Amino acid sequence: GAVVSQHPSRVICKSGTSVKIECRSLDFQATTMFWYRQFPKQSLMLMATSNEGSKATYEQGVEKDKFLINHASLTLSTLTVTSAHPEDSSFYICSARGGGTLAGAPLEQYFGPGTRLTVT
Amino acid sequence: AQTVTQSQPEMSVQEAETVTLSCTYDTSESDYYLFWYKQPPSRQMILVIRQEAYKQQNATENRFSVNFQKAAKSFSLKISDSQLGDAAMYFCAFIRWGGSEKLVFGKGTKLTVNP
């Protein structure tokens, strides 16, 4: 099956600094990637949809200037948490849209293993 | 807007027994997909099973099967012969056909498997 990687798997940063998380599709081209945030014992919350070569579409309530998303190639999307604060500590998951065969059918999403961000 | 409801925050089952996880959803769409995802302690999301709304036949994947009731907007997951490795969070999810490709997740059910 399709593989999506995330790097780093864990990161600790100091308040006020920025941290970048990478999401890569290893064996397929992903025209669309999705970024989720997950709080402990809660469901996944979609933050933004990232399309290769265009600006990301953010969900309501997600700060565009704080969570910068770049999708520069068909295999890489990055999420940068700028001026991080302790409340940004969370588990961040990306997914990449895979190939489908039926016109109009939603293409399957493959999830990365997630990145645990701790802001001290 | 679509919503997905999982009314069981936690469930437990004895090893080798059968358990059913409930999911209901609300949509005005007629064409869509439904999924069950598993999230073990590693936090990696794993697709368990998918169901196309236009198919009347319930999807099955080895020990996992669904009971899809389109009119009732119900999509339950049955796990047969439960194994210790089945212990995880299970999320029900919905996605529209041909439009927005956003997955809409339920809040999840934590499944414990007792030896």
CSV table of C-alpha atoms in Angstrom, one decimal:
chain,number,residue,atom,x,y,z
A,1,GLY,CA,0.0,0.0,0.0
A,2,ALA,CA,0.9,3.7,-0.3
A,3,VAL,CA,3.2,5.0,2.4
A,4,VAL,CA,3.3,8.5,3.9
A,5,SER,CA,6.0,9.6,6.2
A,6,GLN,CA,6.3,12.4,8.7
A,7,HIS,CA,9.4,14.0,10.1
A,8,PRO,CA,10.1,14.5,12.9
A,9,SER,CA,8.1,12.0,14.9
A,10,ARG,CA,8.6,14.0,18.0
A,11,VAL,CA,9.8,17.6,18.6
A,12,ILE,CA,10.2,19.8,21.6
A,13,CYS,CA,10.7,23.5,21.1
A,14,LYS,CA,10.7,26.6,23.2
A,15,SER,CA,7.9,29.1,23.3
A,16,GLY,CA,8.3,31.7,20.6
A,17,THR,CA,10.3,29.6,18.2
A,18,SER,CA,9.0,28.1,15.0
A,19,VAL,CA,9.0,24.4,14.0
A,20,LYS,CA,8.6,22.7,10.7
A,21,ILE,CA,6.9,19.3,10.1
A,22,GLU,CA,7.4,17.5,6.9
A,23,CYS,CA,4.9,15.1,5.2
A,24,ARG,CA,6.1,13.0,2.3
A,25,SER,CA,4.3,10.5,0.1
A,26,LEU,CA,7.0,7.9,-0.5
A,27,ASP,CA,5.7,5.8,-3.4
A,28,PHE,CA,3.0,7.9,-5.0
A,29,GLN,CA,2.3,11.4,-6.1
A,30,ALA,CA,-0.1,13.3,-3.9
A,31,THR,CA,-1.8,16.3,-5.5
A,32,THR,CA,-3.6,16.9,-2.2
A,33,MET,CA,-2.5,16.6,1.4
A,34,PHE,CA,-4.4,17.2,4.5
A,35,TRP,CA,-3.2,18.4,7.9
A,36,TYR,CA,-5.0,17.3,11.1
A,37,ARG,CA,-4.5,18.1,14.7
A,38,GLN,CA,-5.5,15.6,17.4
A,39,PHE,CA,-5.8,16.4,21.1
A,40,PRO,CA,-5.5,13.6,23.6
A,41,LYS,CA,-8.4,11.2,23.6
A,42,GLN,CA,-10.1,13.2,20.9
A,43,SER,CA,-10.8,12.8,17.2
A,44,LEU,CA,-8.9,14.3,14.3
A,45,MET,CA,-9.6,17.9,13.5
A,46,LEU,CA,-8.9,19.0,10.0
A,47,MET,CA,-6.7,22.1,9.9
A,48,ALA,CA,-6.2,22.7,6.2
A,49,THR,CA,-6.2,21.1,2.8
A,50,SER,CA,-3.0,21.5,0.8
A,51,ASN,CA,-2.9,21.3,-3.0
A,52,GLU,CA,0.4,21.1,-4.9
A,53,GLY,CA,1.4,24.5,-6.3
A,54,SER,CA,-1.4,26.5,-4.8
A,55,LYS,CA,-2.3,28.1,-1.5
A,56,ALA,CA,-3.7,25.9,1.3
A,57,THR,CA,-7.3,26.1,2.2
A,58,TYR,CA,-7.7,26.5,6.0
A,59,GLU,CA,-10.7,25.4,8.1
A,60,GLN,CA,-12.6,27.9,10.0
A,61,GLY,CA,-10.9,29.0,13.2
A,62,VAL,CA,-7.4,27.9,12.1
A,63,GLU,CA,-4.9,30.8,12.0
A,64,LYS,CA,-3.3,31.0,8.6
A,65,ASP,CA,-0.4,33.0,9.9
A,66,LYS,CA,0.4,30.7,12.7
A,67,PHE,CA,0.2,27.4,10.8
A,68,LEU,CA,2.0,28.0,7.5
A,69,ILE,CA,1.5,25.2,4.9
A,70,ASN,CA,3.6,24.8,1.8
A,71,HIS,CA,3.0,22.1,-0.8
A,72,ALA,CA,5.9,22.6,-3.1
A,73,SER,CA,6.0,19.3,-4.9
A,74,LEU,CA,3.8,16.2,-5.5
A,75,THR,CA,5.5,14.3,-2.7
A,76,LEU,CA,6.1,16.9,0.0
A,77,SER,CA,4.0,19.2,2.1
A,78,THR,CA,5.2,21.1,5.2
A,79,LEU,CA,3.5,22.6,8.2
A,80,THR,CA,5.3,25.3,10.0
A,81,VAL,CA,4.1,26.3,13.4
A,82,THR,CA,5.3,29.9,13.9
A,83,SER,CA,5.9,31.5,17.2
A,84,ALA,CA,4.8,28.4,19.0
A,85,HIS,CA,3.1,28.5,22.4
A,86,PRO,CA,2.4,25.8,24.9
A,87,GLU,CA,-1.2,25.7,23.7
A,88,ASP,CA,0.1,24.6,20.2
A,89,SER,CA,1.3,21.4,21.8
A,90,SER,CA,-0.5,18.6,20.1
A,91,PHE,CA,-0.3,15.6,17.8
A,92,TYR,CA,-0.2,16.6,14.2
A,93,ILE,CA,-1.1,14.1,11.4
A,94,CYS,CA,-0.9,14.5,7.7
A,95,SER,CA,-2.6,12.5,5.0
A,96,ALA,CA,-2.1,12.3,1.3
A,97,ARG,CA,-4.6,11.6,-1.3
A,98,GLY,CA,-3.9,8.5,-3.4
A,99,GLY,CA,-4.9,7.5,-6.9
A,100,GLY,CA,-8.4,6.3,-7.7
A,101,THR,CA,-10.1,4.6,-10.7
A,102,LEU,CA,-13.7,5.8,-10.7
A,103,ALA,CA,-14.5,9.3,-12.0
A,104,GLY,CA,-15.9,11.3,-9.2
A,105,ALA,CA,-15.1,8.8,-6.5
A,106,PRO,CA,-13.3,10.2,-3.5
A,107,LEU,CA,-9.7,9.2,-3.7
A,108,GLU,CA,-8.3,7.2,-0.8
A,109,GLN,CA,-6.3,9.1,1.8
A,110,TYR,CA,-3.2,7.6,3.4
A,111,PHE,CA,-2.1,8.8,6.8
A,112,GLY,CA,1.3,9.6,8.1
A,113,PRO,CA,2.4,8.3,11.5
A,114,GLY,CA,2.0,11.7,13.1
A,115,THR,CA,4.2,14.2,14.9
A,116,ARG,CA,4.0,15.0,18.6
A,117,LEU,CA,4.8,18.6,19.2
A,118,THR,CA,5.6,19.8,22.7
A,119,VAL,CA,6.1,23.5,23.3
A,120,THR,CA,7.8,24.4,26.6
B,1,ALA,CA,-23.0,19.8,6.6
B,2,GLN,CA,-22.3,16.2,7.3
B,3,THR,CA,-22.0,14.9,10.9
B,4,VAL,CA,-20.8,11.6,12.2
B,5,THR,CA,-21.9,10.3,15.6
B,6,GLN,CA,-20.3,7.5,17.6
B,7,SER,CA,-22.4,7.1,20.7
B,8,GLN,CA,-20.1,4.7,22.5
B,9,PRO,CA,-17.0,6.4,23.9
B,10,GLU,CA,-15.7,3.1,25.2
B,11,MET,CA,-16.4,-0.6,24.6
B,12,SER,CA,-14.8,-3.7,25.9
B,13,VAL,CA,-14.9,-7.3,24.6
B,14,GLN,CA,-13.4,-10.6,25.7
B,15,GLU,CA,-10.8,-12.1,23.5
B,16,ALA,CA,-12.3,-14.4,20.8
B,17,GLU,CA,-15.7,-12.8,21.3
B,18,THR,CA,-17.6,-10.5,18.9
B,19,VAL,CA,-18.2,-6.8,19.4
B,20,THR,CA,-20.2,-4.2,17.5
B,21,LEU,CA,-19.3,-0.5,17.3
B,22,SER,CA,-22.0,1.9,16.4
B,23,CYS,CA,-22.0,4.8,14.0
B,24,THR,CA,-24.7,7.1,12.7
B,25,TYR,CA,-24.3,9.9,10.3
B,26,ASP,CA,-26.3,12.8,8.9
B,27,THR,CA,-26.2,13.9,5.3
B,28,SER,CA,-28.4,15.0,2.5
B,29,GLU,CA,-26.0,13.5,-0.1
B,30,SER,CA,-27.0,10.3,-1.9
B,31,ASP,CA,-23.6,9.3,-3.0
B,32,TYR,CA,-20.8,8.9,-0.5
B,33,TYR,CA,-18.3,6.6,1.1
B,34,LEU,CA,-18.1,5.5,4.7
B,35,PHE,CA,-15.0,4.2,6.5
B,36,TRP,CA,-13.9,2.7,9.7
B,37,TYR,CA,-10.3,3.7,10.8
B,38,LYS,CA,-8.3,2.1,13.6
B,39,GLN,CA,-5.9,4.1,15.6
B,40,PRO,CA,-3.7,1.9,17.9
B,41,PRO,CA,-1.5,3.2,20.7
B,42,SER,CA,1.1,4.0,18.0
B,43,ARG,CA,-1.3,6.7,16.7
B,44,GLN,CA,-1.0,5.5,13.1
B,45,MET,CA,-4.3,5.7,11.4
B,46,ILE,CA,-5.2,2.4,9.7
B,47,LEU,CA,-8.1,1.9,7.3
B,48,VAL,CA,-10.1,-1.0,8.4
B,49,ILE,CA,-13.0,-1.1,6.0
B,50,ARG,CA,-14.8,1.1,3.5
B,51,GLN,CA,-18.4,1.0,2.1
B,52,GLU,CA,-19.7,2.7,-0.9
B,53,ALA,CA,-23.2,4.1,-0.4
B,54,TYR,CA,-24.4,2.9,-3.7
B,55,LYS,CA,-23.6,-0.7,-2.8
B,56,GLN,CA,-26.3,-2.6,-1.0
B,57,GLN,CA,-24.0,-5.4,0.0
B,58,ASN,CA,-22.2,-4.9,3.3
B,59,ALA,CA,-18.4,-4.7,3.1
B,60,THR,CA,-16.3,-7.4,4.8
B,61,GLU,CA,-12.6,-7.7,5.5
B,62,ASN,CA,-11.6,-10.9,7.2
B,63,ARG,CA,-12.9,-10.6,10.8
B,64,PHE,CA,-14.3,-7.1,10.2
B,65,SER,CA,-17.7,-6.5,8.7
B,66,VAL,CA,-20.2,-3.7,8.6
B,67,ASN,CA,-24.0,-3.4,8.8
B,68,PHE,CA,-24.8,-0.5,6.5
B,69,GLN,CA,-28.4,0.7,6.7
B,70,LYS,CA,-28.6,3.6,4.3
B,71,ALA,CA,-32.2,4.6,5.1
B,72,ALA,CA,-31.4,4.7,8.8
B,73,LYS,CA,-28.0,6.3,8.2
B,74,SER,CA,-26.4,3.7,10.3
B,75,PHE,CA,-23.0,2.1,9.7
B,76,SER,CA,-21.9,-0.3,12.5
B,77,LEU,CA,-18.7,-2.3,12.6
B,78,LYS,CA,-18.6,-5.9,13.8
B,79,ILE,CA,-15.4,-7.4,14.9
B,80,SER,CA,-15.5,-11.2,15.1
B,81,ASP,CA,-13.1,-13.4,17.1
B,82,SER,CA,-11.6,-10.3,18.8
B,83,GLN,CA,-7.8,-10.3,19.2
B,84,LEU,CA,-5.7,-8.4,21.7
B,85,GLY,CA,-4.3,-6.5,18.7
B,86,ASP,CA,-7.7,-5.1,18.0
B,87,ALA,CA,-7.5,-2.9,21.0
B,88,ALA,CA,-7.5,0.7,19.7
B,89,MET,CA,-9.5,3.8,19.0
B,90,TYR,CA,-11.9,3.3,16.2
B,91,PHE,CA,-13.2,6.2,14.1
B,92,CYS,CA,-16.1,6.2,11.8
B,93,ALA,CA,-15.7,8.6,8.9
B,94,PHE,CA,-17.7,10.0,5.9
B,95,ILE,CA,-16.7,11.5,2.6
B,96,ARG,CA,-18.8,12.9,-0.2
B,97,TRP,CA,-18.7,11.5,-3.7
B,98,GLY,CA,-17.3,13.8,-6.3
B,99,GLY,CA,-17.2,17.0,-4.2
B,100,SER,CA,-15.3,18.0,-1.2
B,101,GLU,CA,-12.8,15.4,-0.3
B,102,LYS,CA,-12.7,16.2,3.4
B,103,LEU,CA,-13.1,13.2,5.7
B,104,VAL,CA,-15.6,13.9,8.5
B,105,PHE,CA,-14.7,11.9,11.5
B,106,GLY,CA,-16.8,10.8,14.5
B,107,LYS,CA,-15.4,11.3,18.0
B,108,GLY,CA,-14.2,7.7,18.2
B,109,THR,CA,-14.8,4.6,20.3
B,110,LYS,CA,-12.0,3.2,22.5
B,111,LEU,CA,-12.1,-0.6,22.3
B,112,THR,CA,-10.5,-2.7,25.0
B,113,VAL,CA,-9.9,-6.4,24.5
B,114,ASN,CA,-9.7,-8.4,27.7
B,115,PRO,CA,-7.7,-11.6,27.7
